[in-house]
XYZ file of C-alpha atoms in Angstrom:
620
model
C -14.215 -23.984 -8.307
C -14.149 -23.325 -4.556
C -12.568 -20.380 -2.733
C -14.118 -17.966 -5.205
C -17.787 -16.984 -4.844
C -18.172 -16.519 -8.624
C -20.089 -13.285 -8.200
C -19.137 -9.689 -8.971
C -21.295 -6.706 -8.019
C -21.529 -3.971 -10.636
C -22.637 -0.574 -9.342
C -23.245 2.220 -11.863
C -23.231 5.272 -9.653
C -24.617 7.522 -12.375
C -27.720 5.470 -13.157
C -27.893 3.821 -9.682
C -28.186 0.477 -11.482
C -26.815 -2.572 -9.614
C -26.205 -5.923 -11.312
C -24.549 -9.225 -10.483
C -22.363 -11.213 -12.851
C -20.092 -14.232 -12.823
C -16.336 -13.874 -12.536
C -14.415 -13.465 -15.769
C -12.736 -16.863 -15.995
C -10.041 -15.559 -18.334
C -8.991 -13.131 -15.612
C -8.829 -15.943 -13.065
C -6.775 -18.114 -15.412
C -4.332 -15.340 -16.274
C -4.210 -13.184 -13.135
C -5.764 -15.302 -10.341
C -7.822 -12.613 -8.530
C -7.480 -9.728 -6.078
C -5.341 -6.937 -7.489
C -4.979 -8.839 -10.768
C -8.739 -8.868 -11.314
C -8.951 -5.111 -10.745
C -6.070 -4.341 -13.102
C -7.597 -6.504 -15.836
C -10.826 -4.509 -15.507
C -8.926 -1.248 -15.988
C -7.129 -2.604 -19.050
C -10.261 -3.954 -20.721
C -12.972 -1.504 -19.699
C -11.459 1.923 -19.034
C -10.066 4.314 -21.666
C -6.328 4.034 -21.066
C -5.899 7.800 -20.928
C -8.805 8.407 -18.547
C -8.280 11.026 -15.859
C -8.463 9.793 -12.284
C -11.067 12.449 -11.525
C -13.485 11.471 -14.242
C -16.545 9.192 -14.349
C -14.524 6.903 -16.640
C -12.244 5.860 -13.784
C -13.183 2.433 -12.430
C -12.934 1.788 -8.685
C -13.031 -1.853 -7.613
C -12.780 -3.713 -4.306
C -11.318 -7.160 -4.972
C -10.872 -10.099 -2.632
C -8.636 -13.081 -3.303
C -9.581 -16.774 -3.356
C -8.065 -17.280 0.114
C -9.758 -14.209 1.632
C -12.226 -15.379 4.263
C -10.583 -18.774 4.800
C -8.697 -19.627 8.033
C -5.385 -19.125 6.210
C -3.195 -16.819 8.340
C -4.175 -13.180 7.718
C -6.535 -14.035 4.855
C -8.262 -10.705 5.313
C -7.073 -8.624 2.418
C -8.939 -6.503 -0.095
C -7.191 -4.909 -3.078
C -8.716 -1.573 -4.053
C -7.823 -0.813 -7.686
C -8.269 2.471 -9.602
C -6.353 5.054 -11.594
C -4.412 7.166 -9.133
C -4.950 10.940 -8.898
C -1.633 11.214 -7.028
C 0.624 9.509 -9.583
C -1.525 9.146 -12.743
C -0.348 5.515 -12.759
C -2.325 2.452 -11.835
C -3.579 2.646 -8.263
C -3.607 -0.484 -6.121
C -4.128 -0.032 -2.383
C -4.398 -3.040 -0.090
C -6.213 -3.167 3.245
C -6.851 -5.668 6.005
C -9.506 -5.486 8.772
C -12.581 -7.728 8.429
C -14.169 -6.079 5.386
C -12.830 -8.464 2.722
C -13.797 -11.610 4.606
C -17.282 -10.185 5.232
C -17.673 -9.436 1.530
C -16.885 -13.069 0.751
C -19.312 -14.236 3.448
C -21.991 -12.097 1.764
C -21.306 -13.958 -1.485
C -19.121 -11.633 -3.567
C -15.572 -11.627 -4.888
C -15.509 -8.021 -6.110
C -17.440 -4.770 -6.190
C -16.963 -2.655 -9.316
C -17.996 1.012 -9.201
C -18.377 2.931 -12.441
C -19.644 6.423 -13.234
C -20.232 9.233 -10.759
C -23.202 9.896 -8.516
C -24.780 13.356 -8.631
C -25.347 13.267 -4.844
C -23.559 11.560 -1.938
C -24.458 7.879 -1.551
C -23.366 4.779 0.304
C -23.730 1.126 -0.637
C -25.343 -1.419 1.683
C -24.721 -5.127 1.097
C -26.698 -7.486 3.319
C -26.122 -10.916 1.803
C -28.296 -11.010 -1.346
C -29.808 -7.568 -0.733
C -27.792 -4.705 -2.229
C -28.869 -1.066 -2.444
C -27.548 2.471 -2.727
C -28.776 4.893 -0.105
C -28.481 8.697 0.262
C -25.438 9.813 2.251
C -26.109 13.538 2.562
C -26.310 13.141 6.353
C -22.867 11.485 6.369
C -21.112 13.968 4.091
C -18.785 16.119 6.142
C -18.281 13.524 8.880
C -14.898 12.054 9.706
C -14.065 8.367 9.340
C -14.988 7.365 12.875
C -18.188 9.400 12.955
C -19.226 7.829 9.650
C -18.515 4.337 10.924
C -20.439 4.956 14.152
C -23.456 6.437 12.352
C -23.653 3.509 9.951
C -23.336 0.914 12.686
C -26.084 2.685 14.653
C -28.353 2.616 11.601
C -27.496 -0.829 10.254
C -26.205 -2.853 13.183
C -22.873 -3.588 14.799
C -22.331 -6.684 12.661
C -21.821 -4.603 9.492
C -18.249 -4.009 8.340
C -17.655 -0.501 7.051
C -15.246 1.044 4.556
C -15.532 4.823 4.239
C -13.797 8.121 3.575
C -13.356 11.200 5.737
C -13.269 14.859 4.825
C -9.979 14.515 2.929
C -11.598 12.170 0.428
C -14.577 14.460 0.033
C -12.227 17.375 -0.671
C -10.313 15.299 -3.233
C -6.997 15.290 -1.399
C -4.652 13.182 -3.483
C -3.395 11.635 -0.232
C -6.880 10.505 0.834
C -7.341 6.869 1.752
C -10.173 4.479 2.596
C -10.772 3.679 6.277
C -11.954 0.322 7.630
C -11.705 -0.332 11.386
C -8.448 1.616 11.679
C -7.017 -0.179 8.670
C -6.556 1.740 5.448
C -6.343 1.287 1.721
C -3.685 3.894 2.101
C -1.638 4.895 -0.898
C -2.350 6.593 -4.199
C -5.532 8.510 -3.412
C -8.181 5.781 -3.373
C -10.205 7.908 -0.951
C -10.149 10.829 -3.367
C -11.548 8.608 -6.121
C -14.372 7.598 -3.778
C -14.916 11.269 -2.999
C -15.039 12.223 -6.661
C -17.613 9.502 -7.253
C -19.510 10.856 -4.196
C -19.387 7.403 -2.645
C -19.095 7.970 1.111
C -19.055 4.381 2.318
C -19.652 0.694 1.701
C -21.305 -1.373 4.450
C -21.410 -5.160 4.220
C -22.811 -8.019 6.261
C -22.588 -11.665 5.273
C -23.705 -14.837 7.001
C -22.223 -17.338 4.564
C -18.793 -18.941 4.417
C -16.007 -19.706 1.972
C -16.022 -23.278 0.701
C -12.791 -25.261 0.497
C -12.292 -27.960 -2.127
C -10.097 -30.331 -0.090
C -10.545 -29.734 3.641
C -8.031 -32.342 4.789
C -5.297 -31.025 2.513
C -6.137 -27.463 3.508
C -5.826 -28.230 7.233
C -2.492 -29.941 6.648
C -0.995 -27.092 4.629
C -2.536 -24.426 6.848
C -0.760 -26.048 9.798
C 2.471 -25.815 7.794
C 1.824 -22.138 7.081
C 1.270 -21.374 10.771
C 4.466 -23.247 11.680
C 6.441 -21.263 9.088
C 5.047 -18.025 10.474
C 5.740 -18.900 14.102
C 9.187 -20.352 13.503
C 10.620 -17.068 12.162
C 12.324 -15.757 15.280
C 12.032 -12.020 14.688
C 8.447 -12.198 13.428
C 7.156 -14.296 16.291
C 9.297 -12.463 18.824
C 9.570 -8.649 18.672
C 7.014 -8.120 15.882
C 4.411 -10.325 17.535
C 5.096 -8.557 20.807
C 5.376 -4.907 19.793
C 3.957 -4.910 16.276
C 5.762 -3.334 13.348
C 7.450 -0.659 15.560
C 9.804 -3.498 16.504
C 11.644 -2.676 13.241
C 12.606 0.845 14.338
C 15.853 -0.064 16.087
C 17.142 -2.456 13.434
C 16.352 -0.156 10.521
C 18.172 2.677 12.260
C 21.152 0.477 13.118
C 21.524 -0.651 9.498
C 21.498 2.943 8.223
C 18.117 2.685 6.520
C 16.118 5.233 8.551
C 14.918 8.317 6.597
C 15.872 11.299 8.720
C 14.928 14.939 8.101
C 13.610 14.338 4.596
C 16.453 11.925 3.768
C 19.167 14.432 4.599
C 20.493 11.632 6.795
C 19.947 7.895 7.102
C 20.337 7.423 10.874
C 18.235 9.168 13.536
C 20.380 10.103 16.515
C 17.427 10.447 18.918
C 15.727 7.081 18.335
C 15.657 5.805 21.921
C 12.538 7.803 23.007
C 10.660 6.242 20.065
C 11.563 2.616 20.759
C 8.338 0.636 21.241
C 9.034 -0.384 24.832
C 8.925 3.298 25.774
C 5.446 3.636 24.291
C 4.170 0.474 25.961
C 5.723 1.259 29.340
C 4.583 4.884 29.498
C 1.295 3.848 31.073
C 0.745 7.262 32.608
C 0.173 8.747 29.147
C -0.621 5.822 26.850
C -2.560 2.597 26.808
C -1.823 0.054 24.075
C -4.235 -2.721 23.105
C -3.589 -5.593 20.721
C -5.887 -5.865 17.716
C -5.907 -8.229 14.783
C -7.438 -8.445 11.334
C -9.512 -11.436 10.282
C -7.718 -14.804 10.769
C -4.475 -13.094 11.817
C -1.904 -15.059 13.782
C 0.474 -12.149 14.240
C -1.715 -9.370 15.631
C 0.632 -6.570 14.533
C -1.946 -3.833 15.158
C -1.398 -2.035 18.437
C -4.223 0.394 19.184
C -3.040 3.426 21.150
C -5.036 5.749 23.404
C -3.497 8.952 24.826
C -5.734 10.299 27.570
C -9.078 10.968 25.897
C -7.604 10.777 22.392
C -8.229 7.570 20.461
C -4.924 7.769 18.572
C -5.417 4.555 16.574
C -2.778 2.276 15.135
C 0.798 3.469 15.581
C 2.889 1.261 13.318
C 6.416 1.422 11.949
C 5.762 3.469 8.821
C 3.651 6.014 10.704
C 6.169 6.473 13.535
C 9.035 6.749 11.044
C 7.116 9.257 8.890
C 6.071 11.588 11.710
C 9.175 10.886 13.819
C 12.700 10.656 12.346
C 11.610 11.885 8.934
C 10.471 15.141 10.540
C 13.222 15.154 13.159
C 10.606 14.610 15.893
C 11.374 12.379 18.875
C 8.299 12.718 21.115
C 5.398 10.299 21.003
C 2.613 12.817 21.860
C 3.258 14.806 18.670
C 3.448 11.640 16.560
C 0.259 10.378 18.207
C -1.645 13.579 17.383
C -0.431 13.576 13.780
C -1.652 9.994 13.403
C -4.956 10.886 15.081
C -5.672 13.642 12.556
C -4.623 11.463 9.618
C -6.965 8.726 10.860
C -9.939 11.020 11.439
C -9.787 12.843 8.136
C -8.544 9.853 6.149
C -5.091 10.588 4.716
C -2.146 8.285 4.117
C 0.252 8.587 7.054
C 3.315 7.719 4.950
C 2.732 10.460 2.395
C 1.475 12.871 5.063
C 4.647 12.579 7.141
C 6.828 12.709 4.045
C 5.009 15.818 2.855
C 5.493 17.566 6.198
C 9.196 16.677 6.147
C 9.522 18.166 2.656
C 7.684 21.273 3.857
C 10.119 21.539 6.756
C 13.112 21.424 4.436
C 11.500 23.956 2.108
C 10.913 26.191 5.123
C 14.484 25.869 6.368
C 15.827 26.501 2.856
C 13.747 29.663 2.546
C 11.578 28.514 -0.384
C 8.450 28.972 1.725
C 7.888 31.242 4.707
C 5.361 32.067 7.397
C 2.904 33.272 4.767
C 2.745 29.819 3.130
C 2.670 28.050 6.518
C -0.009 30.294 8.055
C 2.461 31.217 10.768
C 3.703 27.723 11.609
C 7.383 27.521 12.510
C 8.043 24.484 10.317
C 11.544 23.644 11.446
C 12.685 20.050 11.744
C 11.922 18.755 15.225
C 8.870 20.954 15.855
C 6.373 18.228 16.663
C 3.470 20.536 17.487
C 3.791 22.333 14.155
C 4.007 18.988 12.360
C 0.777 17.706 13.917
C -1.005 20.987 13.222
C -0.012 20.910 9.545
C -1.351 17.348 9.257
C -4.662 18.544 10.719
C -4.844 21.381 8.210
C -3.940 19.056 5.322
C -6.772 16.706 6.276
C -9.288 19.545 6.077
C -7.600 21.644 3.336
C -7.625 24.423 5.914
C -5.843 27.685 5.214
C -3.038 28.359 2.749
C -0.810 25.627 4.171
C -3.512 22.967 4.345
C -4.510 23.515 0.738
C -0.905 23.753 -0.484
C 0.178 20.426 1.001
C -3.080 18.421 0.906
C -2.092 16.778 -2.386
C 1.386 15.716 -1.297
C 4.912 17.053 -1.635
C 5.289 16.631 -5.409
C 2.133 18.545 -6.256
C 2.973 21.201 -3.657
C 6.480 21.597 -5.107
C 5.064 22.155 -8.581
C 2.912 24.973 -7.189
C 5.791 26.507 -5.221
C 8.213 26.427 -8.155
C 11.825 27.635 -7.905
C 13.883 24.576 -6.855
C 11.154 23.049 -4.697
C 10.875 19.840 -6.721
C 14.321 18.643 -5.636
C 13.059 18.434 -2.043
C 10.105 16.186 -2.928
C 11.311 12.655 -2.163
C 8.916 10.952 -4.551
C 8.809 8.529 -7.457
C 6.047 9.117 -10.009
C 4.618 11.619 -7.531
C 4.305 9.196 -4.587
C 6.367 9.755 -1.463
C 9.074 7.185 -0.700
C 8.332 5.271 2.482
C 10.576 4.597 5.474
C 13.642 2.889 4.004
C 16.666 4.834 2.765
C 17.552 3.273 -0.617
C 21.225 4.131 -0.205
C 21.352 1.275 2.302
C 19.766 -1.345 0.036
C 20.271 -1.682 -3.702
C 17.108 -3.744 -3.992
C 15.041 -0.962 -2.427
C 16.460 1.544 -4.914
C 14.921 -0.632 -7.615
C 11.761 -1.447 -5.669
C 10.980 2.235 -5.114
C 12.023 3.302 -8.595
C 10.195 0.631 -10.560
C 7.047 0.236 -8.471
C 4.118 0.486 -10.832
C 2.041 2.562 -8.408
C 4.822 4.970 -7.432
C 7.375 4.632 -4.615
C 6.234 1.637 -2.584
C 7.992 -0.384 0.105
C 5.829 -3.466 -0.426
C 6.528 -4.128 -4.114
C 8.650 -5.661 -2.650
C 10.233 -5.061 0.738
C 13.473 -6.632 -0.450
C 15.784 -5.097 2.161
C 15.006 -8.224 4.177
C 17.276 -10.071 1.740
C 20.134 -7.732 0.838
C 19.913 -5.327 3.795
C 19.296 -7.711 6.685
C 20.851 -10.819 5.196
C 17.955 -13.271 5.027
C 18.189 -16.323 2.759
C 15.180 -17.916 1.078
C 15.869 -21.324 -0.476
C 12.268 -21.694 -1.705
C 13.009 -18.785 -4.065
C 16.527 -20.073 -4.832
C 18.151 -17.396 -2.663
C 20.837 -19.505 -1.046
C 23.610 -17.008 -0.411
C 23.758 -13.437 0.953
C 23.223 -10.509 -1.399
C 25.315 -7.347 -1.350
C 23.147 -4.333 -0.416
C 25.702 -1.929 -1.912
C 26.213 -3.547 -5.331
C 23.915 -2.059 -7.964
C 25.646 -4.137 -10.641
C 24.782 -7.478 -9.040
C 22.285 -9.678 -10.914
C 18.738 -8.918 -9.818
C 17.132 -12.196 -10.888
C 16.457 -12.873 -7.221
C 14.699 -9.510 -6.851
C 12.320 -10.333 -9.702
C 11.267 -13.478 -7.838
C 10.829 -11.657 -4.524
C 8.648 -8.992 -6.138
C 6.426 -11.625 -7.730
C 6.215 -13.399 -4.366
C 4.946 -10.198 -2.724
C 2.437 -9.536 -5.507
C 1.079 -13.075 -5.099
C -0.182 -12.081 -1.641
C -2.273 -9.307 -3.234
C -3.744 -11.794 -5.691
C -4.714 -14.532 -3.227
C -5.812 -12.215 -0.407
C -3.321 -12.609 2.439
C -1.231 -10.033 4.327
C 2.337 -9.155 3.290
C 3.467 -9.559 6.883
C 3.159 -13.304 6.321
C 6.038 -13.057 3.847
C 8.017 -9.919 4.711
C 10.570 -11.892 6.743
C 10.419 -14.892 4.359
C 7.995 -16.687 6.679
C 5.372 -18.454 4.523
C 6.921 -20.148 1.514
C 5.699 -19.937 -2.089
C 5.409 -23.735 -2.150
C 3.061 -23.536 0.851
C 0.998 -20.746 -0.722
C 0.598 -22.814 -3.886
C -0.484 -25.836 -1.862
C -3.036 -23.758 0.037
C -4.409 -22.288 -3.202
C -4.736 -25.758 -4.698
C -6.469 -27.137 -1.603
C -8.914 -24.224 -1.375
C -9.841 -23.935 -5.057
C -9.319 -27.460 -6.366
C -7.135 -25.959 -9.129
C -3.778 -27.737 -9.084
C -1.083 -25.061 -8.988
C 2.614 -24.994 -8.151
C 4.740 -22.095 -6.949
C 6.085 -21.380 -10.438
C 2.569 -20.859 -11.765
C 1.694 -18.570 -8.849
C 4.765 -16.471 -9.578
C 3.947 -16.493 -13.294
C 0.472 -15.096 -12.580
C 2.055 -12.316 -10.537
C 4.493 -11.651 -13.390
C 1.542 -11.267 -15.758
C -0.148 -8.782 -13.419
C 3.047 -6.720 -13.174
C 3.393 -6.834 -16.972
C -0.202 -5.642 -17.431
C 0.349 -2.797 -14.950
C 3.498 -1.777 -16.829
C 1.575 -1.893 -20.106
C -1.171 0.343 -18.738
C 1.359 2.827 -17.358
C 3.161 2.785 -20.725
C -0.097 3.674 -22.462
C -0.325 6.608 -20.044
C 3.136 7.864 -21.020
C 5.487 6.312 -18.456
C 9.011 5.259 -19.501
C 12.417 4.476 -18.021
C 12.871 8.097 -16.973
C 9.970 7.624 -14.552
C 11.641 4.647 -12.845
C 14.320 6.771 -11.215
C 14.814 7.952 -7.661
C 15.137 11.647 -6.745
C 18.600 13.052 -7.473
C 19.443 13.290 -3.766
C 20.127 9.555 -3.644
C 22.469 9.635 -6.640
C 24.412 12.739 -5.563
C 24.307 13.013 -1.761
C 26.085 10.122 0.011
C 24.603 8.339 3.001
C 26.006 9.989 6.115
C 26.069 7.212 8.714
C 25.870 3.520 9.456
C 26.894 0.689 7.126
C 26.019 2.606 3.902
C 28.056 5.698 4.892
C 29.501 7.339 1.777
C 27.309 5.398 -0.647
C 25.219 6.857 -3.470
C 22.907 4.931 -5.790
C 24.005 4.018 -9.317
C 20.451 4.126 -10.615
C 21.160 3.495 -14.276
C 23.162 0.339 -13.568
C 20.554 -0.870 -11.098
C 17.779 -0.387 -13.662
C 19.765 -2.189 -16.349
C 20.293 -5.230 -14.119
C 16.606 -5.333 -13.123
C 15.283 -4.887 -16.660
C 17.606 -7.694 -17.806
C 16.267 -9.986 -15.088
C 12.653 -9.240 -16.044
C 13.051 -9.265 -19.817
C 12.089 -5.590 -20.239
C 12.913 -3.142 -22.991
C 15.541 -0.848 -21.432
C 14.017 2.420 -22.622
C 10.315 1.634 -22.788
C 10.442 -0.081 -19.363
C 7.896 -2.705 -20.404
C 8.334 -6.386 -21.229
C 9.779 -7.076 -24.648
C 7.677 -8.751 -27.305
C 9.352 -12.067 -26.456
C 8.547 -11.692 -22.759
C 4.910 -10.843 -23.443
C 4.639 -13.839 -25.762
C 6.217 -16.125 -23.167
C 3.572 -14.975 -20.672
C 0.755 -15.621 -23.141
C 0.084 -11.889 -23.435
C 0.839 -11.222 -27.079
C -2.492 -9.421 -27.407
C -1.373 -6.903 -24.780
C 1.898 -6.247 -26.591
C 0.072 -5.527 -29.851
C -1.879 -2.723 -28.135
C 1.232 -0.936 -26.876
C 1.186 2.241 -28.868
C 2.097 5.432 -26.945
């Protein structure tokens, strides 16, 4: 079996014991790898009611079988854990070069259990693996930590680490790796709780391919599919993900002032050409993850400030969502989020909720430490992000864990201003403009997530996808339309997390499931078709739903905030529309074969997937 390295590192942080073991072949057969491998570990080895901040929580870094091959964007690592933000499964996905380097060192996964009594970091240098004291790194930000480790170990090491937010157990904390992040759900806080500051890896091996000739043929097809998609290989290749800003706004999908509106009237200053052409204030450099064709990362410097990656979600979160239309404020907010290691999507969403709470009079200058948190105040926005990253002052501590947890502390009617699902902030697509995104956000197993799947491509922007039997346009405003197609698109997106490639290879229907199956077969030597790839993703989703069910989640947790059901979209194509959430859920559950109230697969669906043993364990 090629592609896989057939080696998992086990690190018991309590005892400091490190062991190596072969891959669980049942997991590979059922769930393929990547995120699926991590979820299977949680199901089998962790008490299903375990608290995220307990030694029982398992944290795993999981590559896919294509990670480290020349497949386009085969760079991905799925970090899996129980989320302190949502109390659901946590699955955060990151690019950079870390995952490929882990494969080159000879490992498919790293599994951390227990909790260290002092700060440590893990060093992997091919066959040599050891835990080292990290007291001298504790308290450093993400870039300082990376620099210190590269000075000590060598520039060739790839680093994943946390900043101060992770150390202080911010539920928005993420894991940093070369300005890429395992961003959502609080993975960095889990590392912080385990007192694991960083993982450094160097590998000099390679990833073997079973059929090189077939791989080269299908890899050429994959590159052609990627480059033939006009928008992907045009604006996105040129400007990166900020190229979506104008189109999203035009279609009435842009979250504005905490979703009070769905079109931002002052978008022009934030269009990517203005950032690139403002050479007096900004320089923009292209960067790419391992094996990437697209190069969507655009690294921004503002004077002496190394701002980092400014991408669509970050600009939308700190820009329109907060009513801010100046790049310097957005750049500083991103800079602080990068340094201290917090998720930019949830950070911007939390600030926007704080702004609405401030304008509604539910919090005042006492709770904001004097910040005038009105929509459009970019300086106040950036300053609150800085305080959140360090838990500084009343405001920093209040909002460090996100808008939902802050609202629960504030009380009164604060919860209705938290635009979250299962405690996770909704990202930068207004669901009133896309029925599929209403369902995607509501039913995402890790909380509101735009990549499980980003289905607005189909019903919002009108793409077709014959390889998934989507041969005619879908109505973005019809919640009663069959959602069989959405089930397939979600599985297609989850496949990328299993095999180890980037979602931007599929977000605009670029690389086809048939091509992905052919690449998997050529790399591993395991003959697979697209239906089996999708079936493996369906099993992973089913297992995630089962684990959430065991933790108390039901249909009531698959709903959007009431704003979207009661306050119509104000502008653009969706103007006047509200979401019929109950109808949308019914149509999606029907398509997936789920129990309508329990929100998990029925017995028949579990049996069809070969998961009858999982069904038999489903007791609340």
